[in-house]
PDB file of C-alpha atoms in Angstrom:
ATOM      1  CA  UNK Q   1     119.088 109.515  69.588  1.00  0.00           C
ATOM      2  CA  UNK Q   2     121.542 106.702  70.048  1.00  0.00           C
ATOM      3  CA  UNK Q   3     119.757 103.347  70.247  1.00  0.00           C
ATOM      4  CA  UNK Q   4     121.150 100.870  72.928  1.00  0.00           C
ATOM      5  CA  UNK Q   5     122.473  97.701  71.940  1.00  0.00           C
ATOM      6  CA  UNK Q   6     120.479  94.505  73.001  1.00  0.00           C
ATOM      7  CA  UNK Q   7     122.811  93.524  75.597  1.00  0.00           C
ATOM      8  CA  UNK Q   8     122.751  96.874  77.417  1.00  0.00           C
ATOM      9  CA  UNK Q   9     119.475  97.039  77.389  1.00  0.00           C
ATOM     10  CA  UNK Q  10     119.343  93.405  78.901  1.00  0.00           C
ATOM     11  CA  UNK Q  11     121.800  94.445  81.325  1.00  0.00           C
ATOM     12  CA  UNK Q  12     119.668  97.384  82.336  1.00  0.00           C
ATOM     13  CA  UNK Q  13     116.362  95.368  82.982  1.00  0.00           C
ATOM     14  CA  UNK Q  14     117.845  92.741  84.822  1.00  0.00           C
ATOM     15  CA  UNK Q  15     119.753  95.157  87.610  1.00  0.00           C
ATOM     16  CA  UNK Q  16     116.792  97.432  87.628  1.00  0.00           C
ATOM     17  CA  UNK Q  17     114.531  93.766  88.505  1.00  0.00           C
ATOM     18  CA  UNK Q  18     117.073  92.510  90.969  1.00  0.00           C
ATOM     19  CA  UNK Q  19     116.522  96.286  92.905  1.00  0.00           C
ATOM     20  CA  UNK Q  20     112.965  96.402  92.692  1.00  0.00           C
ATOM     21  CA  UNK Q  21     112.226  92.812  93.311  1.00  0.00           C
ATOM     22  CA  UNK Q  22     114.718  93.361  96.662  1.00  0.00           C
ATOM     23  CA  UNK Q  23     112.520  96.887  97.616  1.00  0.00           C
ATOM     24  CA  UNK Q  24     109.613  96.612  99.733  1.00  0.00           C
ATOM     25  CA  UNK Q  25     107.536  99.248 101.030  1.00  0.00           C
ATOM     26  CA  UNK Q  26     105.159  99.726 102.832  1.00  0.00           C
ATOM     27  CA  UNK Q  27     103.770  96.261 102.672  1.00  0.00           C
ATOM     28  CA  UNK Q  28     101.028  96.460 104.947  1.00  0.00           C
ATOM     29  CA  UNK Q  29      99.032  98.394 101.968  1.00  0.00           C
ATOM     30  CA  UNK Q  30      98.235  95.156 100.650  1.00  0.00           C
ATOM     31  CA  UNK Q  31      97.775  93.505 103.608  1.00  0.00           C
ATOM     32  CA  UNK Q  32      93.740  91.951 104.981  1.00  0.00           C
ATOM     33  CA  UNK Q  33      93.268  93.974 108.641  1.00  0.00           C
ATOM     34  CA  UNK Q  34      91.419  93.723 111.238  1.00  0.00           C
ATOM     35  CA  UNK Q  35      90.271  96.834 111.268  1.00  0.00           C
ATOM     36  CA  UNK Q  36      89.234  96.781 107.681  1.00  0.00           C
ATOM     37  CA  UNK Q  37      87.161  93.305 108.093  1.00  0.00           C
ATOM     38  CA  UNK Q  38      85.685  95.347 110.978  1.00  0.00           C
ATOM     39  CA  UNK Q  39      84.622  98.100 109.187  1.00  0.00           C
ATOM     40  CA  UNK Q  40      83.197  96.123 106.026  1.00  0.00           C
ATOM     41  CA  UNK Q  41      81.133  94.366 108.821  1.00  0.00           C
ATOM     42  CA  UNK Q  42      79.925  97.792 110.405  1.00  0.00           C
ATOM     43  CA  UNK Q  43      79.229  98.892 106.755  1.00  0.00           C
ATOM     44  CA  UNK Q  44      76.917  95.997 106.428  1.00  0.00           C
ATOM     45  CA  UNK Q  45      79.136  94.199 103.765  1.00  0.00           C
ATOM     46  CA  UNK Q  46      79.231  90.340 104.369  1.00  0.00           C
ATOM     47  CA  UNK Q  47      82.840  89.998 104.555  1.00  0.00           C
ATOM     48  CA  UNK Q  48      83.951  86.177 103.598  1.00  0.00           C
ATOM     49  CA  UNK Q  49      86.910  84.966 104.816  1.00  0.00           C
ATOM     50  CA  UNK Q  50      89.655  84.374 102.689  1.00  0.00           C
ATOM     51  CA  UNK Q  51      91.125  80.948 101.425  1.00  0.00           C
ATOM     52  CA  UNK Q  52      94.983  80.753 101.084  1.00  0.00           C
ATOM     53  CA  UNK Q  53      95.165  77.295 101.017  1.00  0.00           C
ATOM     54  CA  UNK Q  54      96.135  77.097  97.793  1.00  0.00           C
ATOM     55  CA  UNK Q  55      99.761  76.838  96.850  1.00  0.00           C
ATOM     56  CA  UNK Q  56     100.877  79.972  94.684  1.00  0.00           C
ATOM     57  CA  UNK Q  57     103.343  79.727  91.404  1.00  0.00           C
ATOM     58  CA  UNK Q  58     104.970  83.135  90.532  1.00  0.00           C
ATOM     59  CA  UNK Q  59     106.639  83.047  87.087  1.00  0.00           C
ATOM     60  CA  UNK Q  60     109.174  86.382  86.764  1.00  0.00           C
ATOM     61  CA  UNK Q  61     109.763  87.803  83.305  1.00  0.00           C
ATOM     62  CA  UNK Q  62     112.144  88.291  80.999  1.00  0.00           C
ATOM     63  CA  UNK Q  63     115.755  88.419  82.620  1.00  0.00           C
ATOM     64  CA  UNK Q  64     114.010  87.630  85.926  1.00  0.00           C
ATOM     65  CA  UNK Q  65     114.461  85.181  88.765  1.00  0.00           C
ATOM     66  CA  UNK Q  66     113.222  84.311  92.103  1.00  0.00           C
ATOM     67  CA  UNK Q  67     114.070  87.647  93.481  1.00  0.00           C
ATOM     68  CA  UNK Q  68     111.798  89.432  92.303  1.00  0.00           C
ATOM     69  CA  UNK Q  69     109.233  88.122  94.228  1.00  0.00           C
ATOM     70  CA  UNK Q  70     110.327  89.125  97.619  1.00  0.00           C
ATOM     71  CA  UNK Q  71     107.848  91.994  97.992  1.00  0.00           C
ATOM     72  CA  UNK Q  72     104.673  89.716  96.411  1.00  0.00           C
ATOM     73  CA  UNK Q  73     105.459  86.813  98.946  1.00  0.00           C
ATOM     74  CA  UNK Q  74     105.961  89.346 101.999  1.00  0.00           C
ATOM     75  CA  UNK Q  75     102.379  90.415 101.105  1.00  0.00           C
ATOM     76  CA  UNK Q  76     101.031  86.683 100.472  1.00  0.00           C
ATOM     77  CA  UNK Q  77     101.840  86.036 103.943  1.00  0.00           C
ATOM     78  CA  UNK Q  78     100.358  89.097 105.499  1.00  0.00           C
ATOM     79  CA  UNK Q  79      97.408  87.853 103.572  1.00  0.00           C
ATOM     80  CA  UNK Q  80      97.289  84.465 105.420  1.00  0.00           C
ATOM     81  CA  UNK Q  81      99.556  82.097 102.769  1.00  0.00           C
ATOM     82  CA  UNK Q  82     101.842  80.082 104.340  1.00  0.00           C
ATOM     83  CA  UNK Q  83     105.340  80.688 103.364  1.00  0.00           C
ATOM     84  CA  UNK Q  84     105.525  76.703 102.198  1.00  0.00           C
ATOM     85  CA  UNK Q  85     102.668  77.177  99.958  1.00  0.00           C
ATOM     86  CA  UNK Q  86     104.779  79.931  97.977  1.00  0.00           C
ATOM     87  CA  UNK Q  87     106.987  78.677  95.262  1.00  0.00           C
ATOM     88  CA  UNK Q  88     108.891  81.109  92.215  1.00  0.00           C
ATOM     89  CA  UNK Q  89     109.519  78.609  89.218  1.00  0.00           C
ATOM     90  CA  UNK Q  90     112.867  79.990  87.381  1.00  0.00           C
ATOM     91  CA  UNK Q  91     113.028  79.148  83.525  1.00  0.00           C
ATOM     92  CA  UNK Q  92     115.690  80.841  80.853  1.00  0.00           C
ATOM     93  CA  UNK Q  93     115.175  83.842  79.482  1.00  0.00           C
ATOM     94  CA  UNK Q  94     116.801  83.562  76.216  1.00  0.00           C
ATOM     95  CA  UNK Q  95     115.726  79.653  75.222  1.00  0.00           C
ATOM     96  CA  UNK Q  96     112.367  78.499  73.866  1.00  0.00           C
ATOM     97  CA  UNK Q  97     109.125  79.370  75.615  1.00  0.00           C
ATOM     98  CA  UNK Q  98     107.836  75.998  74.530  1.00  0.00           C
ATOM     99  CA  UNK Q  99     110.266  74.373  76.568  1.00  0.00           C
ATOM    100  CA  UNK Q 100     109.925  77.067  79.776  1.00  0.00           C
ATOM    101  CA  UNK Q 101     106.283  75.931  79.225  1.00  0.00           C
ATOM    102  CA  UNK Q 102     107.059  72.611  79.600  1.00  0.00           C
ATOM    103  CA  UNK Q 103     109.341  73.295  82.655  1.00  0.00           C
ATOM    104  CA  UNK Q 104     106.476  74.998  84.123  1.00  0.00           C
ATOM    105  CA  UNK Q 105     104.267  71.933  84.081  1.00  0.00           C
ATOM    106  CA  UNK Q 106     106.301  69.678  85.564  1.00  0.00           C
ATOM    107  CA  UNK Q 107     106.751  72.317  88.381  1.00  0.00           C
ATOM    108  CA  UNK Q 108     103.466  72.591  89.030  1.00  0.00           C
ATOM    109  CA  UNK Q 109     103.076  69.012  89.034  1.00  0.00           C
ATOM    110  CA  UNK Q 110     105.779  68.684  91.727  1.00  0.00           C
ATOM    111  CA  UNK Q 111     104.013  71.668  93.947  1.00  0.00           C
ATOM    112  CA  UNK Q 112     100.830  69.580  94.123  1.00  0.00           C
ATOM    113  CA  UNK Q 113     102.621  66.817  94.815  1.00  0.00           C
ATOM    114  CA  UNK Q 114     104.479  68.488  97.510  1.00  0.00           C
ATOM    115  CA  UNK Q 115     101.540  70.286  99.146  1.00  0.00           C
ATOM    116  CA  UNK Q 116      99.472  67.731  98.301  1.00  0.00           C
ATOM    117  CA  UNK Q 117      96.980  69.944  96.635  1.00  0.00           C
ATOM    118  CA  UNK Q 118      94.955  69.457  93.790  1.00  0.00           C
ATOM    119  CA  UNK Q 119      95.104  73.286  92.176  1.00  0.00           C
ATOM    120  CA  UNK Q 120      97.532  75.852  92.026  1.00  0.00           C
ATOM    121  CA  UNK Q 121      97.320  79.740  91.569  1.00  0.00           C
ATOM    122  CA  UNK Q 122      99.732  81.462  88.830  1.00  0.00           C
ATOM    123  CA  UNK Q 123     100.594  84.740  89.316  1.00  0.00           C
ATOM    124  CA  UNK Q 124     103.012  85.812  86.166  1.00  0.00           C
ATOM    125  CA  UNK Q 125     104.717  89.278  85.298  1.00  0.00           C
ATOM    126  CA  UNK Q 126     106.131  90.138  81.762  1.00  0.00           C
ATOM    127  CA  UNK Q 127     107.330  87.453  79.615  1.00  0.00           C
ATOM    128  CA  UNK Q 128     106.146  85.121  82.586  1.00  0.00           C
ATOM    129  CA  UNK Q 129     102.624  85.616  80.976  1.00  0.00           C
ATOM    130  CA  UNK Q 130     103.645  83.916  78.044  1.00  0.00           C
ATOM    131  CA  UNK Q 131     105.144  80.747  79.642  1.00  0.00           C
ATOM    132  CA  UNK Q 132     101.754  80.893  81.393  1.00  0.00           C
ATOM    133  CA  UNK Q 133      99.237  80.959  78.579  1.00  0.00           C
ATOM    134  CA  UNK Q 134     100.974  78.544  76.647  1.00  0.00           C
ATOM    135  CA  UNK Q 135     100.958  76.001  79.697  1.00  0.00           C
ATOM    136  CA  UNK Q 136      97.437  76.773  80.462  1.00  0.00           C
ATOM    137  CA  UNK Q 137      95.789  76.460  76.977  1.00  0.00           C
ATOM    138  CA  UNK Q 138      98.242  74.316  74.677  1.00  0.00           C
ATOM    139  CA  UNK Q 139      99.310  72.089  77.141  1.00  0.00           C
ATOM    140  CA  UNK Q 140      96.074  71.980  78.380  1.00  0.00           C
ATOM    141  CA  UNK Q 141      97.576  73.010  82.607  1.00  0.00           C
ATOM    142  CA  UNK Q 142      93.814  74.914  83.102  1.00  0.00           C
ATOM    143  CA  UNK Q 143      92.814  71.971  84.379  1.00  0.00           C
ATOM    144  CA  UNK Q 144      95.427  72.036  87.477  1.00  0.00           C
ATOM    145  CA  UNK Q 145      95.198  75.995  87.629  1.00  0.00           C
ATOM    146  CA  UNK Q 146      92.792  77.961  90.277  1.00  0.00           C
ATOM    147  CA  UNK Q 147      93.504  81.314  89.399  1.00  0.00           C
ATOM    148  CA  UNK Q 148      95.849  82.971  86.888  1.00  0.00           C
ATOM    149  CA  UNK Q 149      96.838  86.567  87.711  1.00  0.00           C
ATOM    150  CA  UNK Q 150      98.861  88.483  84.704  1.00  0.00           C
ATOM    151  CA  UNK Q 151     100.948  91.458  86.006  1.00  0.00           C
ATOM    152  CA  UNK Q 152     101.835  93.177  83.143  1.00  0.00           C
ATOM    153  CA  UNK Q 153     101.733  90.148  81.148  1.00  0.00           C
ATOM    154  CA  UNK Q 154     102.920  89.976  77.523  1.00  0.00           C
ATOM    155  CA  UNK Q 155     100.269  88.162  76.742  1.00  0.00           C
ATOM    156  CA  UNK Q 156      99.618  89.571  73.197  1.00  0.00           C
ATOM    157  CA  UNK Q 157     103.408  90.350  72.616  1.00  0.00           C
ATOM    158  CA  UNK Q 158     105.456  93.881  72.908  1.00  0.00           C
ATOM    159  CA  UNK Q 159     107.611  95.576  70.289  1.00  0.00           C
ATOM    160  CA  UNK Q 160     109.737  96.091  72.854  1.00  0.00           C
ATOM    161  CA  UNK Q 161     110.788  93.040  71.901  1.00  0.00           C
ATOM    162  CA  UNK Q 162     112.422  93.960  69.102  1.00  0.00           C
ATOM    163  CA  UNK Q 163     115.785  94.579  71.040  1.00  0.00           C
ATOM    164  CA  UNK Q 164     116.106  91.870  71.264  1.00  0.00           C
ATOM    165  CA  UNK Q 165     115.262  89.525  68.234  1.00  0.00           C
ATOM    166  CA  UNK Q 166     118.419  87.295  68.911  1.00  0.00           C
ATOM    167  CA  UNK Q 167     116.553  85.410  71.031  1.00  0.00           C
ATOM    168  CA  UNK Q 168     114.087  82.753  70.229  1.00  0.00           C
ATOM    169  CA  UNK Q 169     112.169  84.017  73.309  1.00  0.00           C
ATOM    170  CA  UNK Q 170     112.132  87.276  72.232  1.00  0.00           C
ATOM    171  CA  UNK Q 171     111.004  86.139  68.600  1.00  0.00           C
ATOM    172  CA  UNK Q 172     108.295  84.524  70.478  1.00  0.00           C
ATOM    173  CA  UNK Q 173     107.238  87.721  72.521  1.00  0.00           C
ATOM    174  CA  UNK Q 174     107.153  90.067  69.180  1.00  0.00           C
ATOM    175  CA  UNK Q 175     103.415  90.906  68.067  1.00  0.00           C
ATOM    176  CA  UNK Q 176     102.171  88.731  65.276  1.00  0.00           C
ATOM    177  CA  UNK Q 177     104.581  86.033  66.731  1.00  0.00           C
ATOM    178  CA  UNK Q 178     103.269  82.070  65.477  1.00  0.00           C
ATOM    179  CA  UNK Q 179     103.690  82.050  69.058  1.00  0.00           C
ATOM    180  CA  UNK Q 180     101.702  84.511  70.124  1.00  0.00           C
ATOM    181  CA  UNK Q 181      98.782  83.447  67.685  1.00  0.00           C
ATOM    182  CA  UNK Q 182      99.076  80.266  69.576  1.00  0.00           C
ATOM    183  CA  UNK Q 183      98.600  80.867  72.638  1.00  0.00           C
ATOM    184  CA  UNK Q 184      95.754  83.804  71.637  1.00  0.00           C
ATOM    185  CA  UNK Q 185      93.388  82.050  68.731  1.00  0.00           C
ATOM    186  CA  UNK Q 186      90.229  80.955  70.177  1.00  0.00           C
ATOM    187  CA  UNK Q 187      89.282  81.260  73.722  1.00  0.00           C
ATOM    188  CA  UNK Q 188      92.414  83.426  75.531  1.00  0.00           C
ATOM    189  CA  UNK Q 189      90.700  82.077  78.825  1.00  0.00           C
ATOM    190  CA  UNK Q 190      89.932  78.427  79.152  1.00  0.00           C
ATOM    191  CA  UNK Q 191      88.342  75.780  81.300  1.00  0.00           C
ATOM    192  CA  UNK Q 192      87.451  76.727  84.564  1.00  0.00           C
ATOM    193  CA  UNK Q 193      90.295  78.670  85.694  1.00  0.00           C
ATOM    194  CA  UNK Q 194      89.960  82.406  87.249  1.00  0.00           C
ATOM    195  CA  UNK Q 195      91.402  85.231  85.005  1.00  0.00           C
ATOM    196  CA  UNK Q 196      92.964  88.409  85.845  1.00  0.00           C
ATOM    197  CA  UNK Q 197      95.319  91.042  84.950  1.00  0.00           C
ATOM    198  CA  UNK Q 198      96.537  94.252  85.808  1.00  0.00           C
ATOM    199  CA  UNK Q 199      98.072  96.777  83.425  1.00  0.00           C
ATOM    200  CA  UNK Q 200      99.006 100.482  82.745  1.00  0.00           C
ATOM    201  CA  UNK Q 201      99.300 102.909  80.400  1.00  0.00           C
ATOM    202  CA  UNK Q 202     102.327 104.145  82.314  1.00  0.00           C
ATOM    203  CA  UNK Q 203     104.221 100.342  81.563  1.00  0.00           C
ATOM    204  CA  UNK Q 204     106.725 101.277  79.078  1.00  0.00           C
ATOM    205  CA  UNK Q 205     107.749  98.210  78.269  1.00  0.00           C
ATOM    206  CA  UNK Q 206     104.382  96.232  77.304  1.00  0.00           C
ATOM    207  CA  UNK Q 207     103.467  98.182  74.432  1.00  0.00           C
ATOM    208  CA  UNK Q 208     100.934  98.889  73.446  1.00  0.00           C
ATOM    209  CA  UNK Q 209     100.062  98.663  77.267  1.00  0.00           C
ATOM    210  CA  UNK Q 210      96.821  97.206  76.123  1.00  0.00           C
ATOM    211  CA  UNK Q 211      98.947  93.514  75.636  1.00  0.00           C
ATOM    212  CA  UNK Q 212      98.358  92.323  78.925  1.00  0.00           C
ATOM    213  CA  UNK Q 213      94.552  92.480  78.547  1.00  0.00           C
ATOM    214  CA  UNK Q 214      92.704  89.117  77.588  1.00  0.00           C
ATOM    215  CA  UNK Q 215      89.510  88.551  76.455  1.00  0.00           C
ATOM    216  CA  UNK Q 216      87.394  86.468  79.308  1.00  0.00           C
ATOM    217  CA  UNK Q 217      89.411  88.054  82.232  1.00  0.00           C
ATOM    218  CA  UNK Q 218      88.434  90.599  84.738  1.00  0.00           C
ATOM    219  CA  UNK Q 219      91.185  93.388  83.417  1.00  0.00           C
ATOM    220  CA  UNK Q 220      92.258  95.812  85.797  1.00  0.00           C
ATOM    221  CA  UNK Q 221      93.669  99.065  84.476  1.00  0.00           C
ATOM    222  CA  UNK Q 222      96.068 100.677  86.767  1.00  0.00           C
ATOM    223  CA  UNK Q 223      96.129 104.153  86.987  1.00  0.00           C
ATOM    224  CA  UNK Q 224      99.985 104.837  86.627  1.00  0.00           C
ATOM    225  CA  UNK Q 225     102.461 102.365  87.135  1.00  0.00           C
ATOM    226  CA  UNK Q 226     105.677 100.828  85.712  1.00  0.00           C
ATOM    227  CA  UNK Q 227     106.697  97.927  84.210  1.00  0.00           C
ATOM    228  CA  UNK Q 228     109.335  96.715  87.063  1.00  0.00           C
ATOM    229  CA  UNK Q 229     107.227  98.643  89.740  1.00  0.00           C
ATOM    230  CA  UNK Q 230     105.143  96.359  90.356  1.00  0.00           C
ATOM    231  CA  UNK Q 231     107.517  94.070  91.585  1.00  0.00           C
ATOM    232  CA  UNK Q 232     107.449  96.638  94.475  1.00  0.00           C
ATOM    233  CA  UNK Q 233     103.860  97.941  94.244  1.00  0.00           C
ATOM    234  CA  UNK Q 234     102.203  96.238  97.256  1.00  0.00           C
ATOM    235  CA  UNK Q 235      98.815  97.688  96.018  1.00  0.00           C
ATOM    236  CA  UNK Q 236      98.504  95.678  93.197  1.00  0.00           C
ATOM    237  CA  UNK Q 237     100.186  92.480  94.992  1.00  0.00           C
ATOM    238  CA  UNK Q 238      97.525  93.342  97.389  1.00  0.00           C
ATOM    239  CA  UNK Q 239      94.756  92.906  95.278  1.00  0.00           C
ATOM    240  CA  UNK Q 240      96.173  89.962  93.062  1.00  0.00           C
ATOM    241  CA  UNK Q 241      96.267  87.610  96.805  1.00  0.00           C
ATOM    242  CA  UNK Q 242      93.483  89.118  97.039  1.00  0.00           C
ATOM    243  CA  UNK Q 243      91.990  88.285  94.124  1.00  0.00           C
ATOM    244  CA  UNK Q 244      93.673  84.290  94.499  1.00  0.00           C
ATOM    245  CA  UNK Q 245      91.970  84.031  97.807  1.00  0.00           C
ATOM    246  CA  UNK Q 246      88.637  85.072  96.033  1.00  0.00           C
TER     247      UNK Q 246
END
């Protein structure tokens, strides 16, 4: 079989992003109800109200943007968010992770000052897990972090990666990476923060699938879904605002 060059392949994941991340369907599936609070309550259950105070971060993955959160912040708000408490931070996809790390702190530090807030909540996808972790344990950003929720994360690398070793951030996201050793030795979950991710055996581009899990999270396996559908899966996004409000 003919292998793709890098740069196709590049080309490919970013337009099939920009069309998922523009999709949205059916977003009410992730949505709180009345009627479900209502029947929790009938149930006996002791349903706590939700708090979506707290400003939420999503970091996209590799080749992403802002766009592809369109569908997660659609179902942020049916869950109660604010739309001013919803920021995307946008780093590049084919510099250093350090300094996307880096970027990312000094975003978050700008959302709290904005909001006025003394947490955030992360919610990453992809290569976005990596810019995450590093924040959160080398540069020590637990501290300012609520909840971290890893959709598909590449949080233990993906040979995927190797199409596209030109890049140092691809480098970076290659099993047995220094980078990845980083950003995994020790405690994958630190200080006080929430953990959680979400990941399939149906990804096809987190491989092995199992990547995403990490050790001192609540790991969700997902029955069957794709790497850039869940950008569009309001199921999942359902439970991860879910899980943030928690």
């Amino acid at each position: 079989m003919r292998r793709r060059s890098p740069r196709r392949l590049l080309g490919v994941l970013a337009a099939a992003a920009v069309a998922f991340g523009l999709f949205s369907s059916a977003p009410t599936a992730g949505a709180v109800t009345p009627a479900s609070t209502a029947a929790a309550r009938s149930a006996g259950s002791a349903v706590q109200p939700l708090s979506t105070s707290t400003p939420v971060v999503f970091v996209h993955g590799y080749t992403g943007s802002a766009s592809n959160w369109v569908t997660a912040m659609s179902v942020f708000r049916l869950n109660g968010w604010s739309g001013s408490d919803l920021f995307a931070y946008e780093y590049d996809s084919y510099g250093d992770n350090v300094t996307n790390a880096r970027g990312l702190a000094s975003f978050v530090d700008n959302v709290k000052a904005r909001t006025g807030a003394s947490q955030v909540a992360i919610v990453n996808h992809s290569m976005g897990g990596l810019v995450s972790q590093y924040y959160l344990k080398v540069l020590g950003g637990h501290s300012s972090v609520s909840h971290l929720a890893s959709i598909a994360g590449a949080n233990h690398g993906t040979t995927y990666a190797g199409a596209c070793l030109i890049y140092t951030t691809c480098r970076q996201m290659y099993p047995g990476s220094s980078f990845i050793a980083q950003i995994t030795s020790g405690d994958e979950t630190p200080g006080s923060t929430e953990y959680a991710t979400w990941y399939s055996a149906c990804d096809g581009i987190i491989l092995p699938y199992t990547s995403t899990r990490l050790s001192g999270a609540t790991n969700n396996n997902v029955l069957c879904q794709t790497h850039i559908g869940y950008l569009s899966d309001t199921v999942v996004l359902g439970q991860t605002a879910r899980f943030v409000a928690s």
